[in-house]
Coordinates of C-alpha atoms and ligand atoms in Angstrom, one line a residue:
X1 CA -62.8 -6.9 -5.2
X2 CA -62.8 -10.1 -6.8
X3 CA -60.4 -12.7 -6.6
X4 CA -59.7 -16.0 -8.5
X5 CA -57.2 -18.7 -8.9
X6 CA -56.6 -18.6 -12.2
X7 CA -53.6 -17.9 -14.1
X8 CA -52.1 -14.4 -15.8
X9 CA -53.0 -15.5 -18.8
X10 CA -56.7 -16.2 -18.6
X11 CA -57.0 -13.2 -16.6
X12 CA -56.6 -11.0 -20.0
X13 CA -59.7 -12.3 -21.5
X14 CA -61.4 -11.6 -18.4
X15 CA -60.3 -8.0 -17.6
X16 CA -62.6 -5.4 -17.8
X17 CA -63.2 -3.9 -21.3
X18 CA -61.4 -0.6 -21.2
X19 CA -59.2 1.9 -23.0
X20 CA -55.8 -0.8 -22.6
X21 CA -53.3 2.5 -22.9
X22 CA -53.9 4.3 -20.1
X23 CA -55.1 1.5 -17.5
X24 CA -52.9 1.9 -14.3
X25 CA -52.9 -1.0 -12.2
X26 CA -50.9 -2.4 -9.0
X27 CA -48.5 -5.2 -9.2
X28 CA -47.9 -7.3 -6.4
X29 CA -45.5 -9.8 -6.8
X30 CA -45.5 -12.6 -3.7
X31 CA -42.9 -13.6 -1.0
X32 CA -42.4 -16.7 0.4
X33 CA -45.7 -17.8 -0.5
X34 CA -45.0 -19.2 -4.2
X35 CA -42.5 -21.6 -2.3
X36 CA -45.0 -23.4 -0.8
X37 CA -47.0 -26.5 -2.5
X38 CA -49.2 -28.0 -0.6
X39 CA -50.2 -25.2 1.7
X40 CA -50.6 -22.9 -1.2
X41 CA -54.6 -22.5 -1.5
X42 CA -55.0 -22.0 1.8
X43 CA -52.1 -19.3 2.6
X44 CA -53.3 -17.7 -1.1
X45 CA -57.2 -17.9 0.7
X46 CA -56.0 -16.0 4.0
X47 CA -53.7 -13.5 1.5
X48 CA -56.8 -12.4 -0.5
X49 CA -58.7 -11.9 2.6
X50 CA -55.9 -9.9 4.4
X51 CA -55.5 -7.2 1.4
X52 CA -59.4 -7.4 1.1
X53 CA -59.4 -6.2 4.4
X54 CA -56.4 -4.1 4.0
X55 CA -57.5 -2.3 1.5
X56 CA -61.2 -1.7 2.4
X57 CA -62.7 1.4 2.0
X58 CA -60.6 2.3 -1.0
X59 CA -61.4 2.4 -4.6
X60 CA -60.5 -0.9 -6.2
X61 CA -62.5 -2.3 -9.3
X62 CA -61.0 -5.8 -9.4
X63 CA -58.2 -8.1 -8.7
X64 CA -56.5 -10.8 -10.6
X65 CA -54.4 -13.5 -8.8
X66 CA -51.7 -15.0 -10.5
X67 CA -49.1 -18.0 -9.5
X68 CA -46.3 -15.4 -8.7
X69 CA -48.5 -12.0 -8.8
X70 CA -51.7 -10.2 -7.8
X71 CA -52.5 -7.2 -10.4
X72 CA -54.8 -5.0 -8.7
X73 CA -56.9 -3.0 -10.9
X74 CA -57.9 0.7 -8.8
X75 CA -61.2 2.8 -10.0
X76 CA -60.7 6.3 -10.8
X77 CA -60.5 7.6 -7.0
X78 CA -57.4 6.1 -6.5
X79 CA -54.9 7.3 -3.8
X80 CA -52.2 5.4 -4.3
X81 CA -50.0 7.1 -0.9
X82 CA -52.8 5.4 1.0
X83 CA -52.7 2.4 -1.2
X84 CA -49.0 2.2 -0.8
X85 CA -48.8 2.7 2.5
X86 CA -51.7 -0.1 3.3
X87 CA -49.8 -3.0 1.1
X88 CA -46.2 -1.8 2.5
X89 CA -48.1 -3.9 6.3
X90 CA -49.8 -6.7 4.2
X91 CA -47.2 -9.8 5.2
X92 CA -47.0 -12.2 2.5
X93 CA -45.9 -9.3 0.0
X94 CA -42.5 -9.2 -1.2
X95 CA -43.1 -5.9 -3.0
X96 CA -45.3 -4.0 -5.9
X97 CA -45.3 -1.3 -8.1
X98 CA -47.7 1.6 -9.5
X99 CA -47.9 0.3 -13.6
X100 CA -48.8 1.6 -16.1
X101 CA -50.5 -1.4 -19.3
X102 CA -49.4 -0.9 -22.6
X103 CA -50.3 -3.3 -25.2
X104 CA -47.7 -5.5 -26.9
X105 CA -46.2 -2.8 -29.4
X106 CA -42.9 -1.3 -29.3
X107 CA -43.8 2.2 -30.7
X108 CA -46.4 2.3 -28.1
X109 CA -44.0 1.0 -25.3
X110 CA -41.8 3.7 -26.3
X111 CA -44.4 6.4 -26.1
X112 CA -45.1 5.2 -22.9
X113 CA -41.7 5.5 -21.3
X114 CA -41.1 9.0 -22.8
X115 CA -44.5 10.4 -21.3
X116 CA -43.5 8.8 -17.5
X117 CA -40.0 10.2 -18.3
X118 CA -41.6 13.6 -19.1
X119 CA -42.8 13.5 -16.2
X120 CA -40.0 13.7 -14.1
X121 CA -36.7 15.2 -13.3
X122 CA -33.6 13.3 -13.5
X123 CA -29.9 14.0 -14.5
X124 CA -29.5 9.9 -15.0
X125 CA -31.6 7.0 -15.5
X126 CA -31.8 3.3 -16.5
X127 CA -34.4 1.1 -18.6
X128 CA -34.6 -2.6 -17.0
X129 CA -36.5 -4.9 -19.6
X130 CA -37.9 -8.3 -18.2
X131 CA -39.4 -10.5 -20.5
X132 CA -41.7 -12.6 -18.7
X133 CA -43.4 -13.8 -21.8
X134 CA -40.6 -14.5 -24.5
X135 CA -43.0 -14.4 -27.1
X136 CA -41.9 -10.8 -27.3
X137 CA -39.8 -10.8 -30.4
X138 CA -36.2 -9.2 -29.7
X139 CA -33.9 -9.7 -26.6
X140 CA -34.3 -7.6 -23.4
X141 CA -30.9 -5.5 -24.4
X142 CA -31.8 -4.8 -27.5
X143 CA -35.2 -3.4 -26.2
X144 CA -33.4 -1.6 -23.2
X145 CA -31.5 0.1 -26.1
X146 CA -34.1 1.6 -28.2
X147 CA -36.3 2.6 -24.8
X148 CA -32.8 4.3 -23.4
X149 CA -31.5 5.6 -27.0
X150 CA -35.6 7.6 -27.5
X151 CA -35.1 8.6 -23.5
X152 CA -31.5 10.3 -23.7
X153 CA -32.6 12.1 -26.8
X154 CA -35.5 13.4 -24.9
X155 CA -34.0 14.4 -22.0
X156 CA -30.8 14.6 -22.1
X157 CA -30.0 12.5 -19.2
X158 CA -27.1 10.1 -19.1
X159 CA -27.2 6.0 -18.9
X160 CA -25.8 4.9 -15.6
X161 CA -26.6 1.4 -14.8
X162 CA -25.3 1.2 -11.1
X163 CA -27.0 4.3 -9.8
X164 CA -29.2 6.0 -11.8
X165 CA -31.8 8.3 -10.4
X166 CA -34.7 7.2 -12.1
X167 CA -35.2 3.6 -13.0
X168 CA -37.4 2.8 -15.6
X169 CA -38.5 -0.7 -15.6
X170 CA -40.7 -2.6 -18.1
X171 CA -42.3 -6.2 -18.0
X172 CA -42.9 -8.1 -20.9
X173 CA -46.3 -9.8 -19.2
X174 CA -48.6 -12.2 -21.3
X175 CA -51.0 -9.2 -22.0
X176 CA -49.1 -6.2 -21.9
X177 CA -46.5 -4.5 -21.4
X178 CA -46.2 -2.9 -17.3
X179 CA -44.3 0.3 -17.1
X180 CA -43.2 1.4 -13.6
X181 CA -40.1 3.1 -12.0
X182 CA -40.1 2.2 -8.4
X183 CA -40.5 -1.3 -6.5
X184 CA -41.7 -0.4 -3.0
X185 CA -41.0 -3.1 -0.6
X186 CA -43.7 -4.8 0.9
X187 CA -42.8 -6.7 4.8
X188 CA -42.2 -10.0 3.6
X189 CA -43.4 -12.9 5.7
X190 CA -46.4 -14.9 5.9
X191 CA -50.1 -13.9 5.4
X192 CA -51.3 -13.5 9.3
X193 CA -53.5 -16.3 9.7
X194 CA -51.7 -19.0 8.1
X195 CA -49.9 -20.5 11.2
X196 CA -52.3 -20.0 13.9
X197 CA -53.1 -18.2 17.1
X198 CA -50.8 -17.2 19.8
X199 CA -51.0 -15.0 23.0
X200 CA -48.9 -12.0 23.5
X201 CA -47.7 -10.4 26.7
X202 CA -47.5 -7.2 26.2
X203 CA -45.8 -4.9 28.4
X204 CA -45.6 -1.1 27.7
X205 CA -42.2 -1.4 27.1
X206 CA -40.1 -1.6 23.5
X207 CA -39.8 -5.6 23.1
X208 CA -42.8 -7.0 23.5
X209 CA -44.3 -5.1 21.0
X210 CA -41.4 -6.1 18.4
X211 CA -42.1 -9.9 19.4
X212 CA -45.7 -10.1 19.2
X213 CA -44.8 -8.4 15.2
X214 CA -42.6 -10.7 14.3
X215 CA -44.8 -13.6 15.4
X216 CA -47.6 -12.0 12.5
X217 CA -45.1 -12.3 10.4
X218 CA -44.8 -15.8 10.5
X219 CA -48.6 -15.9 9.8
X220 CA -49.6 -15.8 13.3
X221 CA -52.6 -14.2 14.7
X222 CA -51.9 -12.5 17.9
X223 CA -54.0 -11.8 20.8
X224 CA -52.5 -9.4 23.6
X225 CA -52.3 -9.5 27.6
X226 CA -51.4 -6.9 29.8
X227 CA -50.8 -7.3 33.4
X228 CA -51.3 -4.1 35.8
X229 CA -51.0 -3.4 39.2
X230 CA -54.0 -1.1 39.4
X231 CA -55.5 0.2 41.7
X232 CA -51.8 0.4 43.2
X233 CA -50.1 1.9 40.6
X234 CA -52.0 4.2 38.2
X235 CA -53.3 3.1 35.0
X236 CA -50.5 4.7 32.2
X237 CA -49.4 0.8 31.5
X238 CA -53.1 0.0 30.7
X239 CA -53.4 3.5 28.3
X240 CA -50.3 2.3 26.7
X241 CA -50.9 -1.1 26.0
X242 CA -53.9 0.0 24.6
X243 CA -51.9 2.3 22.3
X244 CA -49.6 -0.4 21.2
X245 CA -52.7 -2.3 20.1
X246 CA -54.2 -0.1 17.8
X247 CA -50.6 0.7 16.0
X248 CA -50.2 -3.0 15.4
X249 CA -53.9 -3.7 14.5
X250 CA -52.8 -2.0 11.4
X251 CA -50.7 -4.9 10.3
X252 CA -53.4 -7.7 12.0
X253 CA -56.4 -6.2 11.2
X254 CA -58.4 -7.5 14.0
X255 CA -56.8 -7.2 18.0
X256 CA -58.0 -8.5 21.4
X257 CA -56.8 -7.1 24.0
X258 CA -57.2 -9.0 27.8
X259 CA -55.8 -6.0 30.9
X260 CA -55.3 -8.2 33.8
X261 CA -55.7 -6.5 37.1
X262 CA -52.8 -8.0 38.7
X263 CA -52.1 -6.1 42.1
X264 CA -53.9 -8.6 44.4
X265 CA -52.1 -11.3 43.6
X266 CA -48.8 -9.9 43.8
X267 CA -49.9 -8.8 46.9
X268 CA -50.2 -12.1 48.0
X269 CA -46.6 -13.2 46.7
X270 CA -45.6 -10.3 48.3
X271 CA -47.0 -11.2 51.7
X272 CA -45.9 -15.0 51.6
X273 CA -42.2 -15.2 49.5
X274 CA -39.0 -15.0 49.6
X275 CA -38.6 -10.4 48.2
X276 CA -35.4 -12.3 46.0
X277 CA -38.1 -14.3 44.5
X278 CA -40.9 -11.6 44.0
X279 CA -40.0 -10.7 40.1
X280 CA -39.6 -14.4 39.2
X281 CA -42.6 -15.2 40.6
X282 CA -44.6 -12.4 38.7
X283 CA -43.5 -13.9 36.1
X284 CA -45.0 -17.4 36.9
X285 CA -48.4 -16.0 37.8
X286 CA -48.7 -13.8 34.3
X287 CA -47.7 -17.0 32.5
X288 CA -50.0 -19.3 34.1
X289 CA -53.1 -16.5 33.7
X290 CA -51.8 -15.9 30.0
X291 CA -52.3 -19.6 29.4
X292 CA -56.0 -19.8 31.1
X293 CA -56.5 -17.1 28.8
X294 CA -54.8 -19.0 25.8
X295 CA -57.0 -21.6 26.3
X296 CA -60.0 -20.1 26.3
X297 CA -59.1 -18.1 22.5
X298 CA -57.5 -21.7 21.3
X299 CA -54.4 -20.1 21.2
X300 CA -51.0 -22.7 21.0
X301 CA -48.3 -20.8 22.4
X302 CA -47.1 -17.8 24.3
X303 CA -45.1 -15.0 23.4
X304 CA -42.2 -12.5 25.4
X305 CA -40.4 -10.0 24.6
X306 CA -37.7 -11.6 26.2
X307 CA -33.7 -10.9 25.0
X308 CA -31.2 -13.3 26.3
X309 CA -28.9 -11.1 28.8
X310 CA -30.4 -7.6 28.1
X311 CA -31.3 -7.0 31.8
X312 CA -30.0 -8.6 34.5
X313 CA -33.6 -10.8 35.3
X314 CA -33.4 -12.4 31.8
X315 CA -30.3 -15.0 32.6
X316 CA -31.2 -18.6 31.0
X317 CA -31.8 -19.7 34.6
X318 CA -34.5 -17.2 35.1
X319 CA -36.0 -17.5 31.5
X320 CA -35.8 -21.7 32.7
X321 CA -37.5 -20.8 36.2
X322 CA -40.1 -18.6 34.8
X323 CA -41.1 -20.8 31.5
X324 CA -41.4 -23.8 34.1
X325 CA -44.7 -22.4 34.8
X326 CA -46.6 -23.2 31.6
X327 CA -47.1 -26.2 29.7
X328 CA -47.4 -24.3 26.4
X329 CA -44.7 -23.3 24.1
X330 CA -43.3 -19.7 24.8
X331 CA -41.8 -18.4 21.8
X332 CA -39.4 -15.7 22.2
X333 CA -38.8 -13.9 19.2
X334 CA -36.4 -11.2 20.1
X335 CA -33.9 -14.3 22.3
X336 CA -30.8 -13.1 20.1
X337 CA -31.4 -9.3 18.6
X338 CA -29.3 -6.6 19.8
X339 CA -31.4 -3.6 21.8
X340 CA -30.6 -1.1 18.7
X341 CA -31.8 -4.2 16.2
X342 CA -35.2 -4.0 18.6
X343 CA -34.9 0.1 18.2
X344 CA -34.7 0.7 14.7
X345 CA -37.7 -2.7 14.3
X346 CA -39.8 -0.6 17.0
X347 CA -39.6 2.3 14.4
X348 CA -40.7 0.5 11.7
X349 CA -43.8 -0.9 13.4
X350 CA -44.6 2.0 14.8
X351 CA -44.5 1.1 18.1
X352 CA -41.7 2.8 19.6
X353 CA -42.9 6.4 20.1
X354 CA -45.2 5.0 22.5
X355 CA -43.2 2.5 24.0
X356 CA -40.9 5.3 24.9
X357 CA -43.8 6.8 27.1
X358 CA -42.9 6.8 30.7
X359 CA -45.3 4.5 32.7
X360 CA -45.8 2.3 35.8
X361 CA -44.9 -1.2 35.2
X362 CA -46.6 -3.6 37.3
X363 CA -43.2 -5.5 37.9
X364 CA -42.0 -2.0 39.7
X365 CA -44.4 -3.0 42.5
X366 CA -43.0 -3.8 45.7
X367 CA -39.6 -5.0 43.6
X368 CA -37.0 -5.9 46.3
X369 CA -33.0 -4.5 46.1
X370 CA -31.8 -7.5 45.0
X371 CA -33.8 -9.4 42.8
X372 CA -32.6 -13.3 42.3
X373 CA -30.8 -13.2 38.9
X374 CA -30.2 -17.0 38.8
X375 CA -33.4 -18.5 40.6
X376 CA -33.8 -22.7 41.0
X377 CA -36.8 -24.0 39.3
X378 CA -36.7 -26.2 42.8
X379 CA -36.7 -22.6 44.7
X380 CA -39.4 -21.5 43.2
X381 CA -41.7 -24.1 43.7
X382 CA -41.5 -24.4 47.2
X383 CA -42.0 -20.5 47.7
X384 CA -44.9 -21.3 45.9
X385 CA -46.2 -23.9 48.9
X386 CA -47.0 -21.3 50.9
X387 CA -49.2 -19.5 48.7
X388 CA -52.9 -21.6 46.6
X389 CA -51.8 -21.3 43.2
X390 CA -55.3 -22.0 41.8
X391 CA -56.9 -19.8 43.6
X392 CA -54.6 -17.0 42.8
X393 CA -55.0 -17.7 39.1
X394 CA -58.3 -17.9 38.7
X395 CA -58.8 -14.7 41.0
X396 CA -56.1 -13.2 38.2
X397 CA -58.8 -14.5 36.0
X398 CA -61.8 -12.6 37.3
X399 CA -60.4 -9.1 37.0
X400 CA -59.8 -9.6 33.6
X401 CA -61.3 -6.5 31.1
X402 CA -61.3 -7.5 27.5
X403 CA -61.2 -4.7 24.5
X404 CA -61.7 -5.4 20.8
X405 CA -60.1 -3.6 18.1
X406 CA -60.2 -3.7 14.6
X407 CA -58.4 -1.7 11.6
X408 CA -59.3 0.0 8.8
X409 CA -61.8 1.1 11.5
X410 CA -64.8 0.2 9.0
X411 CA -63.8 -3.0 7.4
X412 CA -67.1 -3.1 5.5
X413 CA -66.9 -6.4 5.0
X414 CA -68.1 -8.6 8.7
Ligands
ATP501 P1 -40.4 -5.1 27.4 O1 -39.6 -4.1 26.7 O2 -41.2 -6.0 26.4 O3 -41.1 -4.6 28.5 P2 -38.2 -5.9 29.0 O4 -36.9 -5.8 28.3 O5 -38.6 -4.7 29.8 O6 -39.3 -6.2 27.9 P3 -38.9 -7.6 31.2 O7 -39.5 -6.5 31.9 O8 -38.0 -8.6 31.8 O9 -38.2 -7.2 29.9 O10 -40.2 -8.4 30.6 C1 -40.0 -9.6 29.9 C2 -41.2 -9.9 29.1 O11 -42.3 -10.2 30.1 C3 -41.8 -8.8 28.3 O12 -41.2 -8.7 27.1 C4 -43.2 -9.1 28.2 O13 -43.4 -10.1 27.2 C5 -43.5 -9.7 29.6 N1 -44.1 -8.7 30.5 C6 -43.4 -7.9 31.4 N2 -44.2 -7.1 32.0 C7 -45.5 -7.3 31.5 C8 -46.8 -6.8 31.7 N3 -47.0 -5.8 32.6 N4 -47.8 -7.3 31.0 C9 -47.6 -8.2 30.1 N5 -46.4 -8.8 29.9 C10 -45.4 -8.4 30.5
MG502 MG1 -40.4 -4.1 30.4

């Protein structure tokens, strides 16, 4: 797959010789990417290496980049529902469409749409001209007229402009004319990689998995740690985590995965603190080893799947008393979503059949009946005097087992 900077219109001199009226290409048009100016090169750089990656494996001949577009040219094995549903989890795409290049000539236009229209069975339809290159001679209506006058005479279907079954759309491009019918929408966001690293805890519950998504969607690269109370609790939260990787490795590419073994030293806080205290100060520890480990991948912030009020732990006083523990950001994605917002966003990732699983949470361990749900930043610390914080994170530290993943499963390409 090749990829250049240049613009649509240089690209046609440049595109493989070929029979022009039956090429079928992919048109991806970008999101917020074309708003930016001086980050551009570099967020185009990591966009071209994400689809690369993305798409590896399948059979692409070349790519041409454009300012607003990508038009990716497939050999002749194409399977576009495993195309499609690769692109739909590149971020950076705002959405694309399975074209069909026609050269600039209205008979041959109309040929076109009548043999994609023969093709399929609708009782309405609409033609939506764009001319992207008003060289084009005529207006956009009166072109939508003739297409939609030769289709109704064909088919028989009636115009209806608001909701038609099929949709038959045609841009006027410098060097051709692209015929499609559907726009599939593509996730939006930021090519991952743009904004940096970050860590992720990652429980096996629903959010955290939703957070740790939307953070790659603001360009971010996301490395994962899980906490578990192994050997005292079994190891389902370790098998889940894992399966929460992999499904969003799909829309990363590339995971790493740190399982912290975590039972000794909640042991300890167990053995020393105030029981009111014990979740809270969970908490502290995972963020403090979660940092260690942030430092060590050069990652600048943290990320929870915490959701202002959603359980009874997660009142602003905790979410102050637990955050007091680290000195880098913790971004909190979900901090205003609704649980069925979450839900239906867990779907969508992919995530939330797993998350569903039941498992054994390391913050079930020894949790007392009645947890602190507004905890002093002051209380906490002086539980903490009783116990060698250092010692306890770096002993977090070495029981640490660390699990790459990577996704298509062959990239080909590293
Ligand atoms: P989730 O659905 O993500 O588990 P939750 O609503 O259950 O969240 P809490 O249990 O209060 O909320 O956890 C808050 C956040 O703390 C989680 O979203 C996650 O980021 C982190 N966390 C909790 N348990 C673990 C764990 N075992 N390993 C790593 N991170 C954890
Ligand atoms: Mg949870």
């Amino acid at each position: 797959m090749t990829q250049a900077t240049h613009d649509t219109n240089s690209t046609a001199q440049e595109r493989p010789a070929g029979d022009p009226d039956t090429e079928t290409v992919v048109v991806v048009r970008l999101g917020e990417i074309t708003l930016k100016k001086r980050n551009r090169p570099l967020f185009v750089r990591q966009l071209g290496r994400n689809i690369r990656r993305a798409l590896s494996g399948l059979d692409i001949r070349s790519s041409d980049w454009g300012p607003q577009r990508i038009v990716i040219t497939p050999g002749p094995q194409l399977d576009w529902p495993e195309l499609r549903e690769r692109l739909q989890r590149v971020f950076g795409l705002r959405n694309f469409s399975l074209c069909r290049v026609l050269p600039w000539d209205i008979d041959m236009i109309r040929e076109g749409v009548l043999a994609m229209a023969a093709g399929q069975s609708f009782e309405s339809f609409r033609i939506t001209v764009q001319r992207s290159d008003k060289r084009f001679p005529g207006s956009s209506q009166e072109l939508e007229r003739d297409l939609g006058a030769a289709v109704q005479r064909a088919s028989g279907a009636r115009v209806d402009l608001t909701q038609a079954e099929a949709n038959f759309q045609v841009e006027i491009m410098p060097h051709g004319a692209y015929l499609h019918t559907e726009r599939v929408q593509g996730p939006g966001g930021l090519p991952v990689g743009v904004s940096g690293r970050v860590v992720s805890l990652l429980s096996g519950g629903i959010d955290s998995p939703v957070a740790a998504w939307r953070t790659m969607s603001r360009g971010c690269e996301v490395v994962f740690v899980h906490f578990q109370s192994f050997p005292f609790l079994d190891a389902s939260s370790r098998d889940k985590a894992i399966s929460l990787v992999r499904q969003l490795t799909r829309w990363q590419y590339k995971s790493r995965l740190h399982v912290v073994s975590f039972g000794d030293v909640q042991q300890q806080i167990v053995a020393s603190c105030p029981p009111p205290l014990r979740v809270v100060l969970y908490r502290r520890f995972m963020l403090r080893i979660a940092q260690s480990i942030a430092e060590r991948e050069r990652a600048e912030a943290l990320v929870t799947g915490e959701s202002l009020g959603q359980v009874s732990s997660q009142t602003l006083s905790n979410i102050a008393t637990i955050a007091q523990a680290a000195t880098l950001p913790v971004l909190r994605p979900l901090v205003g979503r609704d649980k069925e917002e979450i839900i239906s966003e867990a779907r969508r990732v992919g995530t939330y059949e797993t998350s569903i699983e039941p498992d054994q949470d390391c913050c079930t361990l020894f949790v007392p009946r009645n947890p602190a749900t507004h905890s002093k930043i002051a209380d906490a610390e002086s539980a903490e005097e009783a116990l060698d914080v250092q010692a306890l994170v770096k002993q977090g530290l070495s029981n640490v087992e660390t699990l790459n993943f990577s996704w298509p499963e062959k990239t080909g390409d590293e």
